[in-house]
mmCIF file with all atom_site columns, C-alpha atoms in Angstrom:
data_model
loop_
_atom_site.group_PDB
_atom_site.id
_atom_site.type_symbol
_atom_site.label_atom_id
_atom_site.label_alt_id
_atom_site.label_comp_id
_atom_site.label_asym_id
_atom_site.label_entity_id
_atom_site.label_seq_id
_atom_site.pdbx_PDB_ins_code
_atom_site.Cartn_x
_atom_site.Cartn_y
_atom_site.Cartn_z
_atom_site.occupancy
_atom_site.B_iso_or_equiv
_atom_site.pdbx_formal_charge
_atom_site.auth_seq_id
_atom_site.auth_comp_id
_atom_site.auth_asym_id
_atom_site.auth_atom_id
_atom_site.pdbx_PDB_model_num
ATOM 1   C CA . MET A 1 1   ? 186.011 168.140 103.299 1.00 45.00 ? 605 MET A CA 1
ATOM 2   C CA . ASN A 1 2   ? 184.757 170.908 105.563 1.00 45.00 ? 606 ASN A CA 1
ATOM 3   C CA . ARG A 1 3   ? 184.538 170.557 109.297 1.00 46.00 ? 607 ARG A CA 1
ATOM 4   C CA . SER A 1 4   ? 181.266 171.513 110.860 1.00 46.00 ? 608 SER A CA 1
ATOM 5   C CA . SER A 1 5   ? 180.563 170.975 114.541 1.00 48.00 ? 609 SER A CA 1
ATOM 6   C CA . ASP A 1 6   ? 181.987 167.632 115.747 1.00 52.00 ? 610 ASP A CA 1
ATOM 7   C CA . ARG A 1 7   ? 181.537 165.531 112.645 1.00 54.00 ? 611 ARG A CA 1
ATOM 8   C CA . LEU A 1 8   ? 182.697 165.579 109.091 1.00 58.00 ? 612 LEU A CA 1
ATOM 9   C CA . ILE A 1 9   ? 180.311 166.405 106.337 1.00 59.00 ? 613 ILE A CA 1
ATOM 10  C CA . GLU A 1 10  ? 181.235 164.797 103.095 1.00 61.00 ? 614 GLU A CA 1
ATOM 11  C CA . PHE A 1 11  ? 180.466 166.079 99.648  1.00 59.00 ? 615 PHE A CA 1
ATOM 12  C CA . ASN A 1 12  ? 181.002 164.217 96.470  1.00 58.00 ? 616 ASN A CA 1
ATOM 13  C CA . GLN A 1 13  ? 182.728 165.517 93.429  1.00 64.00 ? 617 GLN A CA 1
ATOM 14  C CA . TYR A 1 14  ? 179.579 167.236 92.290  1.00 63.00 ? 618 TYR A CA 1
ATOM 15  C CA . GLY A 1 15  ? 179.239 169.078 95.543  1.00 62.00 ? 619 GLY A CA 1
ATOM 16  C CA . ARG A 1 16  ? 176.320 167.028 96.783  1.00 65.00 ? 620 ARG A CA 1
ATOM 17  C CA . TYR A 1 17  ? 175.927 165.977 100.356 1.00 60.00 ? 621 TYR A CA 1
ATOM 18  C CA . VAL A 1 18  ? 176.767 162.391 101.131 1.00 59.00 ? 622 VAL A CA 1
ATOM 19  C CA . PRO A 1 19  ? 174.838 161.186 104.193 1.00 64.00 ? 623 PRO A CA 1
ATOM 20  C CA . GLU A 1 20  ? 176.609 159.405 106.936 1.00 64.00 ? 624 GLU A CA 1
ATOM 21  C CA . PRO A 1 21  ? 176.172 155.647 106.599 1.00 64.00 ? 625 PRO A CA 1
ATOM 22  C CA . GLN A 1 22  ? 173.775 154.141 109.107 1.00 63.00 ? 626 GLN A CA 1
ATOM 23  C CA . PRO A 1 23  ? 174.716 151.166 111.194 1.00 64.00 ? 627 PRO A CA 1
ATOM 24  C CA . HIS A 1 24  ? 173.424 147.846 109.819 1.00 61.00 ? 628 HIS A CA 1
ATOM 25  C CA . THR A 1 25  ? 170.240 146.607 111.481 1.00 61.00 ? 629 THR A CA 1
ATOM 26  C CA . THR A 1 26  ? 168.750 143.149 111.329 1.00 65.00 ? 630 THR A CA 1
ATOM 27  C CA . VAL A 1 27  ? 165.008 142.864 110.792 1.00 60.00 ? 631 VAL A CA 1
ATOM 28  C CA . GLU A 1 28  ? 163.432 139.705 112.154 1.00 66.00 ? 632 GLU A CA 1
ATOM 29  C CA . VAL A 1 29  ? 160.447 138.545 110.150 1.00 62.00 ? 633 VAL A CA 1
ATOM 30  C CA . ILE A 1 30  ? 157.801 136.820 112.234 1.00 67.00 ? 634 ILE A CA 1
ATOM 31  C CA . GLU A 1 31  ? 155.333 134.711 110.358 1.00 67.00 ? 635 GLU A CA 1
ATOM 32  C CA . VAL A 1 32  ? 151.777 135.058 111.614 1.00 62.00 ? 636 VAL A CA 1
ATOM 33  C CA . PRO A 1 33  ? 149.895 131.763 111.324 1.00 65.00 ? 637 PRO A CA 1
ATOM 34  C CA . LYS A 1 34  ? 146.994 131.916 108.944 1.00 64.00 ? 638 LYS A CA 1
ATOM 35  C CA . LYS A 1 35  ? 143.545 131.688 110.432 1.00 61.00 ? 639 LYS A CA 1
ATOM 36  C CA . ARG A 1 36  ? 141.752 128.469 109.605 1.00 61.00 ? 640 ARG A CA 1
ATOM 37  C CA . LYS A 1 37  ? 138.471 128.938 107.845 1.00 60.00 ? 641 LYS A CA 1
ATOM 38  C CA . LEU A 1 38  ? 135.527 127.373 109.618 1.00 56.00 ? 642 LEU A CA 1
ATOM 39  C CA . TYR A 1 39  ? 133.178 125.491 107.354 1.00 55.00 ? 643 TYR A CA 1
ATOM 40  C CA . ALA A 1 40  ? 129.637 124.469 108.340 1.00 54.00 ? 644 ALA A CA 1
ATOM 41  C CA . ARG A 1 41  ? 129.291 120.753 108.733 1.00 58.00 ? 645 ARG A CA 1
ATOM 42  C CA . ARG A 1 42  ? 127.375 119.418 105.827 1.00 58.00 ? 646 ARG A CA 1
ATOM 43  C CA . CYS A 1 43  ? 124.462 117.061 106.307 1.00 55.00 ? 647 CYS A CA 1
ATOM 44  C CA . CYS A 1 44  ? 124.994 113.591 104.998 1.00 56.00 ? 648 CYS A CA 1
ATOM 45  C CA . ILE A 1 45  ? 121.669 113.824 103.192 1.00 60.00 ? 649 ILE A CA 1
ATOM 46  C CA . PRO A 1 46  ? 121.242 116.688 100.736 1.00 75.00 ? 650 PRO A CA 1
ATOM 47  C CA . PHE A 1 47  ? 118.959 119.485 101.933 1.00 76.00 ? 651 PHE A CA 1
ATOM 48  C CA . ILE A 1 48  ? 116.439 118.962 99.145  1.00 83.00 ? 652 ILE A CA 1
ATOM 49  C CA . LEU A 1 49  ? 115.989 115.315 100.156 1.00 83.00 ? 653 LEU A CA 1
ATOM 50  C CA . CYS A 1 50  ? 115.403 116.373 103.768 1.00 84.00 ? 654 CYS A CA 1
ATOM 51  C CA . CYS A 1 51  ? 112.671 118.766 102.619 1.00 86.00 ? 655 CYS A CA 1
ATOM 52  C CA . ILE A 1 52  ? 111.023 116.107 100.456 1.00 86.00 ? 656 ILE A CA 1
ATOM 53  C CA . ALA A 1 53  ? 111.078 113.540 103.277 1.00 84.00 ? 657 ALA A CA 1
ATOM 54  C CA . THR A 1 54  ? 109.559 116.066 105.712 1.00 87.00 ? 658 THR A CA 1
ATOM 55  C CA . CYS A 1 55  ? 106.775 116.948 103.269 1.00 90.00 ? 659 CYS A CA 1
ATOM 56  C CA . ILE A 1 56  ? 106.009 113.263 102.698 1.00 89.00 ? 660 ILE A CA 1
ATOM 57  C CA . LEU A 1 57  ? 105.773 112.595 106.452 1.00 89.00 ? 661 LEU A CA 1
ATOM 58  C CA . ILE A 1 58  ? 103.465 115.592 106.935 1.00 91.00 ? 662 ILE A CA 1
ATOM 59  C CA . ALA A 1 59  ? 101.265 114.454 104.036 1.00 88.00 ? 663 ALA A CA 1
ATOM 60  C CA . ILE A 1 60  ? 101.045 110.934 105.494 1.00 90.00 ? 664 ILE A CA 1
ATOM 61  C CA . GLY A 1 61  ? 100.105 112.333 108.912 1.00 85.00 ? 665 GLY A CA 1
ATOM 62  C CA . VAL A 1 62  ? 97.387  114.554 107.451 1.00 86.00 ? 666 VAL A CA 1
ATOM 63  C CA . GLY A 1 63  ? 96.095  111.683 105.313 1.00 82.00 ? 667 GLY A CA 1
ATOM 64  C CA . LEU A 1 64  ? 95.826  109.323 108.287 1.00 80.00 ? 668 LEU A CA 1
ATOM 65  C CA . THR A 1 65  ? 94.080  111.986 110.360 1.00 76.00 ? 669 THR A CA 1
ATOM 66  C CA . VAL A 1 66  ? 91.538  112.626 107.608 1.00 72.00 ? 670 VAL A CA 1
ATOM 67  C CA . PHE A 1 67  ? 91.030  108.883 107.063 1.00 71.00 ? 671 PHE A CA 1
ATOM 68  C CA . PHE A 1 68  ? 90.249  108.151 110.710 1.00 72.00 ? 672 PHE A CA 1
ATOM 69  C CA . LEU A 1 69  ? 88.310  111.319 111.576 1.00 70.00 ? 673 LEU A CA 1
ATOM 70  C CA . TYR A 1 70  ? 86.498  112.140 108.334 1.00 73.00 ? 674 TYR A CA 1
ATOM 71  C CA . PRO A 1 71  ? 82.748  111.873 109.066 1.00 72.00 ? 675 PRO A CA 1
ATOM 72  C CA . ARG A 1 72  ? 81.101  108.868 107.425 1.00 79.00 ? 676 ARG A CA 1
ATOM 73  C CA . ILE A 1 73  ? 77.325  109.028 107.309 1.00 78.00 ? 677 ILE A CA 1
ATOM 74  C CA . PRO A 1 74  ? 76.042  106.077 109.361 1.00 83.00 ? 678 PRO A CA 1
ATOM 75  C CA . ASP A 1 75  ? 73.056  103.899 108.511 1.00 85.00 ? 679 ASP A CA 1
ATOM 76  C CA . LEU A 1 76  ? 70.291  104.833 110.951 1.00 86.00 ? 680 LEU A CA 1
ATOM 77  C CA . SER A 1 77  ? 66.818  103.548 111.639 1.00 89.00 ? 681 SER A CA 1
ATOM 78  C CA . ILE A 1 78  ? 64.269  104.123 114.368 1.00 91.00 ? 682 ILE A CA 1
ATOM 79  C CA . THR A 1 79  ? 61.265  101.933 115.182 1.00 93.00 ? 683 THR A CA 1
ATOM 80  C CA . TYR A 1 80  ? 58.566  101.801 117.807 1.00 94.00 ? 684 TYR A CA 1
ATOM 81  C CA . LYS A 1 81  ? 59.156  99.164  120.473 1.00 94.00 ? 685 LYS A CA 1
ATOM 82  C CA . SER A 1 82  ? 56.684  99.620  123.312 1.00 94.00 ? 686 SER A CA 1
ATOM 83  C CA . ALA A 1 83  ? 54.737  102.104 125.385 1.00 94.00 ? 687 ALA A CA 1
ATOM 84  C CA . GLU A 1 84  ? 53.432  102.272 128.913 1.00 92.00 ? 688 GLU A CA 1
ATOM 85  C CA . LEU A 1 85  ? 50.625  104.369 130.315 1.00 91.00 ? 689 LEU A CA 1
ATOM 86  C CA . LYS A 1 86  ? 51.889  105.899 133.545 1.00 91.00 ? 690 LYS A CA 1
ATOM 87  C CA . SER A 1 87  ? 48.923  107.933 134.699 1.00 89.00 ? 691 SER A CA 1
ATOM 88  C CA . VAL A 1 88  ? 45.580  109.419 133.675 1.00 86.00 ? 692 VAL A CA 1
ATOM 89  C CA . ASN A 1 89  ? 43.960  112.239 135.605 1.00 88.00 ? 693 ASN A CA 1
ATOM 90  C CA . ALA A 1 90  ? 40.380  113.024 134.636 1.00 85.00 ? 694 ALA A CA 1
ATOM 91  C CA . ASN A 1 91  ? 40.281  116.085 136.888 1.00 87.00 ? 695 ASN A CA 1
ATOM 92  C CA . THR A 1 92  ? 43.205  117.841 135.195 1.00 88.00 ? 696 THR A CA 1
ATOM 93  C CA . LEU A 1 93  ? 42.684  116.183 131.786 1.00 88.00 ? 697 LEU A CA 1
ATOM 94  C CA . SER A 1 94  ? 46.305  115.041 131.843 1.00 90.00 ? 698 SER A CA 1
ATOM 95  C CA . LEU A 1 95  ? 48.083  111.827 131.053 1.00 90.00 ? 699 LEU A CA 1
ATOM 96  C CA . SER A 1 96  ? 51.626  110.524 131.294 1.00 93.00 ? 700 SER A CA 1
ATOM 97  C CA . ILE A 1 97  ? 53.090  107.954 128.889 1.00 94.00 ? 701 ILE A CA 1
ATOM 98  C CA . THR A 1 98  ? 56.537  106.419 128.392 1.00 94.00 ? 702 THR A CA 1
ATOM 99  C CA . ILE A 1 99  ? 57.257  105.549 124.753 1.00 95.00 ? 703 ILE A CA 1
ATOM 100 C CA . ASN A 1 100 ? 60.251  103.324 123.968 1.00 95.00 ? 704 ASN A CA 1
ATOM 101 C CA . LEU A 1 101 ? 61.855  103.719 120.563 1.00 94.00 ? 705 LEU A CA 1
ATOM 102 C CA . ASN A 1 102 ? 64.538  101.412 119.193 1.00 94.00 ? 706 ASN A CA 1
ATOM 103 C CA . ILE A 1 103 ? 67.397  103.314 117.494 1.00 92.00 ? 707 ILE A CA 1
ATOM 104 C CA . THR A 1 104 ? 69.747  101.227 115.342 1.00 93.00 ? 708 THR A CA 1
ATOM 105 C CA . VAL A 1 105 ? 73.000  102.763 114.108 1.00 90.00 ? 709 VAL A CA 1
ATOM 106 C CA . ASP A 1 106 ? 75.541  101.086 111.838 1.00 92.00 ? 710 ASP A CA 1
ATOM 107 C CA . ASN A 1 107 ? 78.532  103.181 112.850 1.00 90.00 ? 711 ASN A CA 1
ATOM 108 C CA . LYS A 1 108 ? 81.210  103.067 110.132 1.00 88.00 ? 712 LYS A CA 1
ATOM 109 C CA . ASN A 1 109 ? 83.353  105.683 111.842 1.00 86.00 ? 713 ASN A CA 1
ATOM 110 C CA . TYR A 1 110 ? 86.443  105.232 113.996 1.00 85.00 ? 714 TYR A CA 1
ATOM 111 C CA . VAL A 1 111 ? 84.906  107.316 116.778 1.00 84.00 ? 715 VAL A CA 1
ATOM 112 C CA . THR A 1 112 ? 81.891  106.796 119.028 1.00 88.00 ? 716 THR A CA 1
ATOM 113 C CA . LEU A 1 113 ? 78.582  108.296 117.935 1.00 88.00 ? 717 LEU A CA 1
ATOM 114 C CA . GLN A 1 114 ? 75.972  109.628 120.326 1.00 87.00 ? 718 GLN A CA 1
ATOM 115 C CA . ALA A 1 115 ? 72.268  110.363 119.976 1.00 84.00 ? 719 ALA A CA 1
ATOM 116 C CA . ASP A 1 116 ? 70.298  112.940 121.891 1.00 80.00 ? 720 ASP A CA 1
ATOM 117 C CA . GLN A 1 117 ? 67.479  115.450 121.543 1.00 82.00 ? 721 GLN A CA 1
ATOM 118 C CA . VAL A 1 118 ? 64.955  112.854 120.410 1.00 90.00 ? 722 VAL A CA 1
ATOM 119 C CA . VAL A 1 119 ? 61.751  114.865 120.172 1.00 92.00 ? 723 VAL A CA 1
ATOM 120 C CA . ALA A 1 120 ? 58.425  113.604 118.819 1.00 94.00 ? 724 ALA A CA 1
ATOM 121 C CA . ASN A 1 121 ? 55.188  115.449 118.182 1.00 95.00 ? 725 ASN A CA 1
ATOM 122 C CA . VAL A 1 122 ? 52.406  113.206 119.462 1.00 96.00 ? 726 VAL A CA 1
ATOM 123 C CA . THR A 1 123 ? 49.066  113.048 117.670 1.00 96.00 ? 727 THR A CA 1
ATOM 124 C CA . LEU A 1 124 ? 45.988  111.159 118.832 1.00 94.00 ? 728 LEU A CA 1
ATOM 125 C CA . LYS A 1 125 ? 45.569  109.062 115.735 1.00 92.00 ? 729 LYS A CA 1
ATOM 126 C CA . ASN A 1 126 ? 41.819  108.344 115.798 1.00 87.00 ? 730 ASN A CA 1
ATOM 127 C CA . VAL A 1 127 ? 40.845  112.038 115.954 1.00 89.00 ? 731 VAL A CA 1
ATOM 128 C CA . GLY A 1 128 ? 43.931  113.633 114.363 1.00 91.00 ? 732 GLY A CA 1
ATOM 129 C CA . ALA A 1 129 ? 44.524  115.984 117.297 1.00 92.00 ? 733 ALA A CA 1
ATOM 130 C CA . LYS A 1 130 ? 48.023  116.986 118.419 1.00 94.00 ? 734 LYS A CA 1
ATOM 131 C CA . ILE A 1 131 ? 48.277  116.470 122.154 1.00 93.00 ? 735 ILE A CA 1
ATOM 132 C CA . GLY A 1 132 ? 51.890  117.379 122.969 1.00 93.00 ? 736 GLY A CA 1
ATOM 133 C CA . GLN A 1 133 ? 55.538  116.350 122.680 1.00 94.00 ? 737 GLN A CA 1
ATOM 134 C CA . ALA A 1 134 ? 57.547  113.393 123.912 1.00 94.00 ? 738 ALA A CA 1
ATOM 135 C CA . LYS A 1 135 ? 61.249  113.819 124.704 1.00 93.00 ? 739 LYS A CA 1
ATOM 136 C CA . ASN A 1 136 ? 64.064  111.505 125.683 1.00 89.00 ? 740 ASN A CA 1
ATOM 137 C CA . GLN A 1 137 ? 66.196  111.804 128.791 1.00 77.00 ? 741 GLN A CA 1
ATOM 138 C CA . GLY A 1 138 ? 69.984  111.447 128.561 1.00 82.00 ? 742 GLY A CA 1
ATOM 139 C CA . VAL A 1 139 ? 72.457  110.518 125.842 1.00 86.00 ? 743 VAL A CA 1
ATOM 140 C CA . ILE A 1 140 ? 72.730  107.206 123.969 1.00 88.00 ? 744 ILE A CA 1
ATOM 141 C CA . SER A 1 141 ? 76.143  105.992 122.732 1.00 90.00 ? 745 SER A CA 1
ATOM 142 C CA . PHE A 1 142 ? 76.970  103.848 119.703 1.00 92.00 ? 746 PHE A CA 1
ATOM 143 C CA . PRO A 1 143 ? 80.483  102.286 119.612 1.00 92.00 ? 747 PRO A CA 1
ATOM 144 C CA . SER A 1 144 ? 82.760  102.744 116.615 1.00 89.00 ? 748 SER A CA 1
ATOM 145 C CA . MET A 1 145 ? 82.904  100.316 113.676 1.00 90.00 ? 749 MET A CA 1
ATOM 146 C CA . THR A 1 146 ? 79.896  98.258  114.750 1.00 92.00 ? 750 THR A CA 1
ATOM 147 C CA . LYS A 1 147 ? 76.119  98.035  114.390 1.00 94.00 ? 751 LYS A CA 1
ATOM 148 C CA . THR A 1 148 ? 74.296  98.707  117.634 1.00 93.00 ? 752 THR A CA 1
ATOM 149 C CA . SER A 1 149 ? 70.666  98.999  118.732 1.00 94.00 ? 753 SER A CA 1
ATOM 150 C CA . GLN A 1 150 ? 69.737  101.093 121.751 1.00 92.00 ? 754 GLN A CA 1
ATOM 151 C CA . ILE A 1 151 ? 66.432  101.910 123.424 1.00 92.00 ? 755 ILE A CA 1
ATOM 152 C CA . ALA A 1 152 ? 65.501  105.594 123.624 1.00 91.00 ? 756 ALA A CA 1
ATOM 153 C CA . PRO A 1 153 ? 62.790  106.114 126.260 1.00 92.00 ? 757 PRO A CA 1
ATOM 154 C CA . LEU A 1 154 ? 60.612  109.134 125.504 1.00 94.00 ? 758 LEU A CA 1
ATOM 155 C CA . LEU A 1 155 ? 58.572  110.672 128.285 1.00 94.00 ? 759 LEU A CA 1
ATOM 156 C CA . PHE A 1 156 ? 55.247  112.168 127.301 1.00 94.00 ? 760 PHE A CA 1
ATOM 157 C CA . VAL A 1 157 ? 53.436  114.312 129.851 1.00 92.00 ? 761 VAL A CA 1
ATOM 158 C CA . SER A 1 158 ? 50.586  116.441 128.587 1.00 89.00 ? 762 SER A CA 1
ATOM 159 C CA . THR A 1 159 ? 47.552  118.316 129.742 1.00 89.00 ? 763 THR A CA 1
ATOM 160 C CA . ILE A 1 160 ? 44.877  118.070 127.076 1.00 90.00 ? 764 ILE A CA 1
ATOM 161 C CA . THR A 1 161 ? 43.068  121.371 126.797 1.00 86.00 ? 765 THR A CA 1
ATOM 162 C CA . ASP A 1 162 ? 40.277  120.043 124.585 1.00 89.00 ? 766 ASP A CA 1
ATOM 163 C CA . GLN A 1 163 ? 37.829  118.070 126.708 1.00 88.00 ? 767 GLN A CA 1
ATOM 164 C CA . ASN A 1 164 ? 36.446  116.205 123.690 1.00 89.00 ? 768 ASN A CA 1
ATOM 165 C CA . VAL A 1 165 ? 39.913  114.921 122.858 1.00 90.00 ? 769 VAL A CA 1
ATOM 166 C CA . PHE A 1 166 ? 40.364  113.692 126.416 1.00 89.00 ? 770 PHE A CA 1
ATOM 167 C CA . LEU A 1 167 ? 36.978  111.958 126.244 1.00 89.00 ? 771 LEU A CA 1
ATOM 168 C CA . SER A 1 168 ? 38.181  110.210 123.098 1.00 89.00 ? 772 SER A CA 1
ATOM 169 C CA . VAL A 1 169 ? 41.147  108.878 125.055 1.00 88.00 ? 773 VAL A CA 1
ATOM 170 C CA . ALA A 1 170 ? 38.814  107.720 127.809 1.00 86.00 ? 774 ALA A CA 1
ATOM 171 C CA . GLU A 1 171 ? 36.574  105.944 125.306 1.00 87.00 ? 775 GLU A CA 1
ATOM 172 C CA . GLN A 1 172 ? 39.562  104.092 123.858 1.00 86.00 ? 776 GLN A CA 1
ATOM 173 C CA . CYS A 1 173 ? 40.330  102.793 127.319 1.00 84.00 ? 777 CYS A CA 1
ATOM 174 C CA . SER A 1 174 ? 36.741  101.919 128.217 1.00 80.00 ? 778 SER A CA 1
ATOM 175 C CA . ALA A 1 175 ? 35.444  98.338  128.410 1.00 67.00 ? 779 ALA A CA 1
ATOM 176 C CA . SER A 1 176 ? 33.854  98.700  124.993 1.00 70.00 ? 780 SER A CA 1
ATOM 177 C CA . GLY A 1 177 ? 36.873  100.411 123.455 1.00 67.00 ? 781 GLY A CA 1
ATOM 178 C CA . ALA A 1 178 ? 40.019  99.103  121.805 1.00 69.00 ? 782 ALA A CA 1
ATOM 179 C CA . ARG A 1 179 ? 41.784  99.065  125.186 1.00 84.00 ? 783 ARG A CA 1
ATOM 180 C CA . SER A 1 180 ? 44.684  100.992 123.690 1.00 90.00 ? 784 SER A CA 1
ATOM 181 C CA . ILE A 1 181 ? 45.443  104.588 122.769 1.00 93.00 ? 785 ILE A CA 1
ATOM 182 C CA . PRO A 1 182 ? 46.515  104.957 119.119 1.00 94.00 ? 786 PRO A CA 1
ATOM 183 C CA . LEU A 1 183 ? 49.234  107.564 118.709 1.00 96.00 ? 787 LEU A CA 1
ATOM 184 C CA . SER A 1 184 ? 51.202  108.886 115.767 1.00 95.00 ? 788 SER A CA 1
ATOM 185 C CA . LEU A 1 185 ? 54.770  110.122 116.316 1.00 96.00 ? 789 LEU A CA 1
ATOM 186 C CA . GLN A 1 186 ? 56.523  112.625 114.063 1.00 95.00 ? 790 GLN A CA 1
ATOM 187 C CA . GLY A 1 187 ? 59.938  113.551 115.333 1.00 93.00 ? 791 GLY A CA 1
ATOM 188 C CA . THR A 1 188 ? 63.598  114.404 114.956 1.00 90.00 ? 792 THR A CA 1
ATOM 189 C CA . TYR A 1 189 ? 66.829  113.378 116.637 1.00 86.00 ? 793 TYR A CA 1
ATOM 190 C CA . ASN A 1 190 ? 70.541  114.169 116.357 1.00 82.00 ? 794 ASN A CA 1
ATOM 191 C CA . VAL A 1 191 ? 73.364  111.675 115.974 1.00 81.00 ? 795 VAL A CA 1
ATOM 192 C CA . TYR A 1 192 ? 76.784  113.266 116.409 1.00 80.00 ? 796 TYR A CA 1
ATOM 193 C CA . TYR A 1 193 ? 80.454  112.557 116.995 1.00 79.00 ? 797 TYR A CA 1
ATOM 194 C CA . LYS A 1 194 ? 81.451  112.279 120.623 1.00 70.00 ? 798 LYS A CA 1
ATOM 195 C CA . GLY A 1 195 ? 83.396  115.423 121.498 1.00 66.00 ? 799 GLY A CA 1
ATOM 196 C CA . ILE A 1 196 ? 82.950  116.945 118.021 1.00 66.00 ? 800 ILE A CA 1
ATOM 197 C CA . SER A 1 197 ? 80.247  119.421 117.066 1.00 61.00 ? 801 SER A CA 1
ATOM 198 C CA . PHE A 1 198 ? 79.177  117.588 113.913 1.00 66.00 ? 802 PHE A CA 1
ATOM 199 C CA . ALA A 1 199 ? 75.633  116.193 113.949 1.00 72.00 ? 803 ALA A CA 1
ATOM 200 C CA . TYR A 1 200 ? 73.349  114.262 111.607 1.00 76.00 ? 804 TYR A CA 1
ATOM 201 C CA . PRO A 1 201 ? 69.818  115.631 112.009 1.00 80.00 ? 805 PRO A CA 1
ATOM 202 C CA . MET A 1 202 ? 67.360  112.797 111.378 1.00 83.00 ? 806 MET A CA 1
ATOM 203 C CA . THR A 1 203 ? 63.580  112.574 111.130 1.00 89.00 ? 807 THR A CA 1
ATOM 204 C CA . PHE A 1 204 ? 61.235  109.674 111.830 1.00 92.00 ? 808 PHE A CA 1
ATOM 205 C CA . SER A 1 205 ? 57.572  108.750 111.705 1.00 94.00 ? 809 SER A CA 1
ATOM 206 C CA . GLN A 1 206 ? 56.105  105.917 113.784 1.00 94.00 ? 810 GLN A CA 1
ATOM 207 C CA . ASP A 1 207 ? 52.782  104.717 115.128 1.00 95.00 ? 811 ASP A CA 1
ATOM 208 C CA . ALA A 1 208 ? 52.375  103.640 118.731 1.00 93.00 ? 812 ALA A CA 1
ATOM 209 C CA . ASP A 1 209 ? 49.618  101.767 120.549 1.00 92.00 ? 813 ASP A CA 1
ATOM 210 C CA . VAL A 1 210 ? 49.599  102.483 124.254 1.00 93.00 ? 814 VAL A CA 1
ATOM 211 C CA . PRO A 1 211 ? 47.891  99.751  126.350 1.00 92.00 ? 815 PRO A CA 1
ATOM 212 C CA . CYS A 1 212 ? 45.181  101.062 128.670 1.00 87.00 ? 816 CYS A CA 1
ATOM 213 C CA . CYS A 1 213 ? 46.595  99.441  131.780 1.00 80.00 ? 817 CYS A CA 1
ATOM 214 C CA . PHE A 1 214 ? 49.060  100.214 134.543 1.00 64.00 ? 818 PHE A CA 1
ATOM 215 C CA . GLY A 1 215 ? 52.046  98.219  135.724 1.00 58.00 ? 819 GLY A CA 1
ATOM 216 C CA . SER A 1 216 ? 51.273  94.592  136.607 1.00 56.00 ? 820 SER A CA 1
ATOM 217 C CA . GLY A 1 217 ? 47.676  94.992  135.439 1.00 56.00 ? 821 GLY A CA 1
ATOM 218 C CA . CYS A 1 218 ? 48.785  94.932  131.783 1.00 58.00 ? 822 CYS A CA 1
#
């Protein structure tokens, strides 16, 4: 052995350096707990069944909506009921008449129907001359799932420009005349869903005899 510095350096028989033994150390092994895997909670019902059930519910909802709101063409009819002569002015060749029409609607829908815009072209029947238009005032309602008849009052106010036509009206109301004014009505009206812009345009043709009297004198 050779001395070098303060410690001995050992060599084996082959002349190789033998390192100084190290003091024994104890290594403590600490176990790290494994992380628990988090799994998503599974639905009790398989996902595909949830999708099918949702689709079925949506289809049922759409079907019920279509069933209750799908427009069903109602049975409609319009007839002449009565008329009243309001005024006759020989100076201005004008006359005013109220014409009452009876509108019957068999409403097979689940919503209320309404009628408006009743317009009739008025023709003096005995001479075939058009003398103006009669129009209704207001809106008429027809309840759902029932057959209802309502009166549509049409107001006719016209100034007759042809004097001969006015004279024909006067002759009808003379003592020797028929004591009534024969009119022909050709018109249209709309029946539509309340709150929905869906209308049934209808046409009608009716004759009307207007008595030549006023109020209690009729």
